[in-house]
Amino acid sequence: MVREVIEKALAEGRTALTAPEGRKLCQAYGIATPGEGLATSADEAARLAVEIGLPVVLKIVSPDILHKTDAGGVLVGLKTEAEVREGYDKILVNARAYNPDATIDGIQVQQLVNGGHEVIVGAVTDPTFGKIVAFGLGGVLVEVLKDVTFRLAPVSGDDALAMLDDIKAAEVLRGVRGAEPANRAALAALIERVGQLVSDFPEITEVDLNPVFADANGAVAADVRVLIGEPPAEVPRLPREEILRQMTRIFKPRAVAVIGASAENGKIGNSVMRNLIDGGYQGKIFPINPKADEIMGLTAYKSVLDVPGDVDVAVFAIPAKFVAPALEEVGEKGVAGAIMIPSGFAETGNVEGQQEIVEIARRHGVRMLGPNIYGYYYTPENLCATFCTPYDVKGSVALTSQSGGIGMAILGFSRTTKMGVSAIVGVGNKADVDEDDLLTFFEQDDNTKAVAMHLEDLKDGRGFVDAARRVVKEKPVIVLKAGRTAMGARAAGSHTGALAGDDKVYDDILRQAGVVRAPGLNDMLEYARALPVLPAPKGENVVIITGAGGSGVLLSDAIVDAGLTLMEIPDDLDAAFRAYIPPFGAAGNPIDITGGEPPSTYANTVRLGLSDDRIHALVLGYWHTIVTPPMVFAELIARVVAEERAKGNVKPVVASLAGDTEVEEASEYLFEHGVVAYPYTTEKPVAVLGAKYRWARAAGLLS
Amino acid sequence: MVREVIEKALAEGRTALTAPEGRKLCQAYGIATPGEGLATSADEAARLAVEIGLPVVLKIVSPDILHKTDAGGVLVGLKTEAEVREGYDKILVNARAYNPDATIDGIQVQQLVNGGHEVIVGAVTDPTFGKIVAFGLGGVLVEVLKDVTFRLAPVSGDDALAMLDDIKAAEVLRGVRGAEPANRAALAALIERVGQLVSDFPEITEVDLNPVFADANGAVAADVRVLIGEPPAEVPRLPREEILRQMTRIFKPRAVAVIGASAENGKIGNSVMRNLIDGGYQGKIFPINPKADEIMGLTAYKSVLDVPGDVDVAVFAIPAKFVAPALEEVGEKGVAGAIMIPSGFAETGNVEGQQEIVEIARRHGVRMLGPNIYGYYYTPENLCATFCTPYDVKGSVALTSQSGGIGMAILGFSRTTKMGVSAIVGVGNKADVDEDDLLTFFEQDDNTKAVAMHLEDLKDGRGFVDAARRVVKEKPVIVLKAGRTAMGARAAGSHTGALAGDDKVYDDILRQAGVVRAPGLNDMLEYARALPVLPAPKGENVVIITGAGGSGVLLSDAIVDAGLTLMEIPDDLDAAFRAYIPPFGAAGNPIDITGGEPPSTYANTVRLGLSDDRIHALVLGYWHTIVTPPMVFAELIARVVAEERAKGNVKPVVASLAGDTEVEEASEYLFEHGVVAYPYTTEKPVAVLGAKYRWARAAGLLS
């Protein structure tokens, strides 16, 4: 029936359904609408009004009049039969004055519903994510304060219920100022059904139920607006196994060819060769250069086709104009991955050139990274396929960036903080390989325990969400989404030609996918460095133990900012802490052990915090004193944490060190020993702990 | 008349005024209230209702019934004379059932007003700031979303108008969804009058005009609630000249005595002596120790009274229990400042001990810093009167902290970043000298160009605001207010015994005072380091020039977060920039010069940005390339900025450097040359520029 309605409207060249058509769709999906009927005479309107129950609303029904109010085609609150009759005639006069040629099907007589809470439920077709469902409170809350939440369609019943709590004014629906609470189950069901409707019928581009009146009994969509059109194009996706097979050859290649290898210093083809060799890559390296016989002690070949045996990866270090024929050869050779360093494609307006190489790669089944990238690193294979500095601090975080500049910042930060990295990958123009492909590899890569991605857009929002949801069950996925704000989004547009979606949509959907979103570049880098170091928490009870009362206050501020919960300390535990601290120290939470205390006070309280099962995470505030100098504190805490871990008391511990410059060394020592510590900041350690918690919640490890 | 009403109520032992009394106050201050009258019979009520105009509201008037609704003492929307008569009788019955002993003065008949916007205007007595005025939109916006704004009373007409725009839903008052806009002048006048009323009559502890109905014609307070009580105690203040005279002796002393000076390593009295001497202080130093004749080559005295000549400052380095008698002697000697390092006073529960020394100091006119502090530094005099590390990087920012731990973080951060400092001062328990005193000194101190203060509470909120307002005209005042959140505030309570006020009150009033509030410890430190380096902007037009498009997007995000404005580039200027960048680079704003450009492209575009008068500040995004390495960029930018400054083109320039570790050295070089630069972050440089702008706006330098 829905199919018929839509096809009829499309056949008539319409982009909108009429109100009765919209109502049919609602009925088919169990979405309540007010009692109503279509009248074609004033008498019929009056009769219907009495049947449905007065007061009523009258609305013009015409395929040619979309903005009914503007046309004078709506009258609200008609209370008597006489008013309905008069109203009927008046609307006809208005409508003819507005558009004399309009076909008028009649006038809709609708029960006036306006009890309970006014809410908006809708669905739109997002360029990145496809069908998404929106929910918000009606009136100024949505229109002025933009208090609205989005989810991918279809929406499960649980997600629909979560949407009710996801708006800032959520409390309103629970009933404030003596108002009746809304029927949450009914409202959630309505949201779920809208999600189902637009998922079942991709031709529905937009649904607006506005207002929906939700009271204790149920939820009724008082007005229904449905737009139809071309369904969004399906994004082609490769099977997971296929992606994995190619990505594994790319990250763990047995042979790498360098297209445009050079012996000449300063050339990209020289830097790539040097980094491959100096980085310690143990596979075969084949320099390709039509003018050389040998480069850096290795036999050079005129073409990749001349190379004996298989080649897994070809790193391109030649100008854009020479790429296409070389890529043909790479395809013929059966290479798995083309690492397309050259710029001069879509980012400079050369969209056709990019399209050309995408087609060559696709024809041959070659996966292409880039173009317009710095290359990639994979430390477990000592692989530095890039023109930048080699990187050798092996570790467990994989980082990717859409921008080369951000990639360089990742590299510099990694080197200066000695961040343990499994991979750094530039995706650049993302002509082929994108974040979904990389997530698919990192998901099953035992060398990678966390993933951090800088991105400006997503080619396939749903593909990303699917991949992220799988990965997040085991490993944190940190995302820095640039173009967060309206102005930022504008800049993204000018840079990549990609349309940056509305950030609220991204924000809600990334959260729904379990992704930890970093608010800025430095946050992404710090999360990437710290999250693999911290064990996962097992519950929400966070305790602050501090030598500086002043830090305790600031750490408490940070706890709230990070969405964490200061544990309410039970009496027996409070007494246990008090036994270790001076009588004027403050137990409770923060536990203020006071400034002049010896190392044993830190040791005793931290040990208690780690060993008591009711506590799930510790935030330490250190104050530099002569009695407990920074390195004494650091070594002591590292020892206590290690001892308790050995006993099975594995909890995240972060620390803020306030003191003279020795706290820098102490923070580094702690970091190396599994305690995420920073000097001169009370915010950063807690923000990082908050990020770990966001992941743990998404992975279902808490509650 | 107002005086009479209040005194009568106070004489009767009441804490609240009746509605008619409240209305009298409103009338006296020109605050419109609905037409109304007091009826003592049903007939009179009906007559009044007709006079005033139906529909009406009936409300019980009884000094014994405060919560009228609970008592069934309110009926709303009575439309006919008959309804009014019935209602009158019904309320009397309800009221007697609720409280049979209540004195009933009659029933108020009030015009039903409910057109336009429902807003709330109120005034409360804040423990920190005294009388403050509140404004918000009625209903869920205030009650659920806490969308409210505060100002110190009295409120000027301009400030009252600003309050209307200071709430998140401000747009509502301007009319949305076809609603009539509110009469802003009338609403502002009403706010101003409430502020005047509570300022004129300190006995009024609270005023609640809720709801006020504001439409295009005016604003009417439909319900008036006034609470009365003890006026808040006056905070004693010294005359400014007196404060300045003493503070000048403290910061620029000719002679310093150390009470408890010691030759023994590890003693505080030894560290203080060493820091005074090693720090290079050129005044006289008098060690005081009853058991020594000489300490570190200086003659020691048994008592400060034995010292020949005047002593300006006495640094206490003795246990708390010995302080009182020593302070008596310091007072007798006519010392200006007692630097009270010892702990063991109010912070450990020894409130009486603290009170005792406060009284001794006050009796002698000695100003006391602390107790429970690390001491203080004043670099222009090479004065390190502290037990911590000496500090010698002279510069122009003065920092203060309420907590010793935070003081140590200030010291460590300052040393590691080589921050140019004029003073670092611990205020600890603030038993006497507080932030107002310090601001009074720094205001006129030519060595100080910016002030940064960590505080957990204010002893005298109004004193602080007065002082800050004066200072802010010339120098930025940065404040880190700890206890920002509900949880943080609780921790503050347990730490200092000070009641931390509601943060929204602090936030609004600090902003009103022109203070730049830092969201966290590290932000305060970065603002302190950077603000004196940056020249003040002359307008709001910010331009981003970036080599990395990816940084451009993130910098744009940061611009919005920092409350800054990306300039709309006029066509001629756009063309001028385009002349310097590759055809595929993006002009507009950000100006994306693209990654592979030589130093001259940075030089040309930055020079243009500095020399064009329409541009007021530059944000640079650097991308590490072989063509323009980090130090080449840094030296080039430093030179161009210096050359343009010499021509009078003095503008703030900040930079984000994305690249390998060499960008750290480049950032330091730029910082030393007046360009605030950071590696691996796009947020921090823009946040600092935002802080500078907040100050410039408060100082009236813009628009």
PDB file of C-alpha atoms in Angstrom, chain A residues 383-458:
ATOM      1  CA  LEU A 383      58.097  -0.509   7.170  1.00  0.00           C
ATOM      2  CA  CYS A 384      58.569   3.243   6.521  1.00  0.00           C
ATOM      3  CA  ALA A 385      57.091   3.733   3.064  1.00  0.00           C
ATOM      4  CA  THR A 386      57.216   7.519   3.223  1.00  0.00           C
ATOM      5  CA  PHE A 387      59.407  10.487   2.387  1.00  0.00           C
ATOM      6  CA  CYS A 388      59.369  11.722   6.011  1.00  0.00           C
ATOM      7  CA  THR A 389      61.517  10.668   8.973  1.00  0.00           C
ATOM      8  CA  PRO A 390      61.693   6.944   9.836  1.00  0.00           C
ATOM      9  CA  TYR A 391      59.809   5.952  12.976  1.00  0.00           C
ATOM     10  CA  ASP A 392      60.866   3.129  15.210  1.00  0.00           C
ATOM     11  CA  VAL A 393      59.082   3.308  18.563  1.00  0.00           C
ATOM     12  CA  LYS A 394      56.971   0.191  18.265  1.00  0.00           C
ATOM     13  CA  GLY A 395      53.716   0.222  20.081  1.00  0.00           C
ATOM     14  CA  SER A 396      50.058  -0.403  19.751  1.00  0.00           C
ATOM     15  CA  VAL A 397      48.284   2.665  18.383  1.00  0.00           C
ATOM     16  CA  ALA A 398      47.512   3.092  14.681  1.00  0.00           C
ATOM     17  CA  LEU A 399      47.012   6.665  13.487  1.00  0.00           C
ATOM     18  CA  THR A 400      45.618   7.912  10.193  1.00  0.00           C
ATOM     19  CA  SER A 401      45.196  11.380   8.762  1.00  0.00           C
ATOM     20  CA  GLN A 402      43.370  12.874   5.850  1.00  0.00           C
ATOM     21  CA  SER A 403      45.705  15.884   5.756  1.00  0.00           C
ATOM     22  CA  GLY A 404      49.442  15.738   5.212  1.00  0.00           C
ATOM     23  CA  GLY A 405      50.023  18.587   7.660  1.00  0.00           C
ATOM     24  CA  ILE A 406      48.206  16.721  10.385  1.00  0.00           C
ATOM     25  CA  GLY A 407      50.215  13.627   9.489  1.00  0.00           C
ATOM     26  CA  MET A 408      53.414  15.579  10.090  1.00  0.00           C
ATOM     27  CA  ALA A 409      52.070  16.749  13.449  1.00  0.00           C
ATOM     28  CA  ILE A 410      51.330  13.106  14.327  1.00  0.00           C
ATOM     29  CA  LEU A 411      54.893  12.177  13.435  1.00  0.00           C
ATOM     30  CA  GLY A 412      56.493  15.016  15.402  1.00  0.00           C
ATOM     31  CA  PHE A 413      54.344  14.437  18.466  1.00  0.00           C
ATOM     32  CA  SER A 414      54.986  10.688  18.319  1.00  0.00           C
ATOM     33  CA  ARG A 415      58.723  11.196  18.153  1.00  0.00           C
ATOM     34  CA  THR A 416      58.925  13.770  20.924  1.00  0.00           C
ATOM     35  CA  THR A 417      56.718  11.793  23.329  1.00  0.00           C
ATOM     36  CA  LYS A 418      58.116   8.401  22.235  1.00  0.00           C
ATOM     37  CA  MET A 419      54.578   7.259  21.590  1.00  0.00           C
ATOM     38  CA  GLY A 420      54.348   3.558  20.858  1.00  0.00           C
ATOM     39  CA  VAL A 421      52.907   3.294  17.354  1.00  0.00           C
ATOM     40  CA  SER A 422      51.868   0.372  15.155  1.00  0.00           C
ATOM     41  CA  ALA A 423      50.958   2.377  12.069  1.00  0.00           C
ATOM     42  CA  ILE A 424      50.747   5.918  10.710  1.00  0.00           C
ATOM     43  CA  VAL A 425      48.825   6.185   7.455  1.00  0.00           C
ATOM     44  CA  GLY A 426      48.050   9.112   5.191  1.00  0.00           C
ATOM     45  CA  VAL A 427      44.757   8.751   3.312  1.00  0.00           C
ATOM     46  CA  GLY A 428      44.883  12.093   1.486  1.00  0.00           C
ATOM     47  CA  ASN A 429      42.307  12.399  -1.256  1.00  0.00           C
ATOM     48  CA  LYS A 430      40.843   8.978  -0.341  1.00  0.00           C
ATOM     49  CA  ALA A 431      40.274   8.201  -4.012  1.00  0.00           C
ATOM     50  CA  ASP A 432      40.100   4.515  -3.092  1.00  0.00           C
ATOM     51  CA  VAL A 433      41.266   3.224   0.319  1.00  0.00           C
ATOM     52  CA  ASP A 434      39.412   4.968   3.123  1.00  0.00           C
ATOM     53  CA  GLU A 435      38.959   4.677   6.881  1.00  0.00           C
ATOM     54  CA  ASP A 436      36.621   1.671   6.600  1.00  0.00           C
ATOM     55  CA  ASP A 437      39.318  -0.360   4.834  1.00  0.00           C
ATOM     56  CA  LEU A 438      41.904   0.596   7.413  1.00  0.00           C
ATOM     57  CA  LEU A 439      39.555  -0.207  10.316  1.00  0.00           C
ATOM     58  CA  THR A 440      38.900  -3.591   8.759  1.00  0.00           C
ATOM     59  CA  PHE A 441      42.635  -4.314   8.856  1.00  0.00           C
ATOM     60  CA  PHE A 442      43.285  -2.825  12.318  1.00  0.00           C
ATOM     61  CA  GLU A 443      40.319  -4.736  13.751  1.00  0.00           C
ATOM     62  CA  GLN A 444      42.098  -8.070  13.352  1.00  0.00           C
ATOM     63  CA  ASP A 445      45.651  -6.756  13.666  1.00  0.00           C
ATOM     64  CA  ASP A 446      47.082  -7.997  16.957  1.00  0.00           C
ATOM     65  CA  ASN A 447      49.779  -5.334  16.823  1.00  0.00           C
ATOM     66  CA  THR A 448      47.133  -2.604  17.085  1.00  0.00           C
ATOM     67  CA  LYS A 449      45.285  -1.977  20.351  1.00  0.00           C
ATOM     68  CA  ALA A 450      43.805   1.422  19.567  1.00  0.00           C
ATOM     69  CA  VAL A 451      43.074   3.475  16.442  1.00  0.00           C
ATOM     70  CA  ALA A 452      43.124   7.266  16.080  1.00  0.00           C
ATOM     71  CA  MET A 453      41.849   8.929  12.921  1.00  0.00           C
ATOM     72  CA  HIS A 454      41.867  12.504  11.701  1.00  0.00           C
ATOM     73  CA  LEU A 455      39.128  13.008   9.141  1.00  0.00           C
ATOM     74  CA  GLU A 456      37.422  15.830   7.324  1.00  0.00           C
ATOM     75  CA  ASP A 457      34.695  13.803   5.676  1.00  0.00           C
ATOM     76  CA  LEU A 458      33.589  10.215   5.193  1.00  0.00           C
TER      77      LEU A 458
END
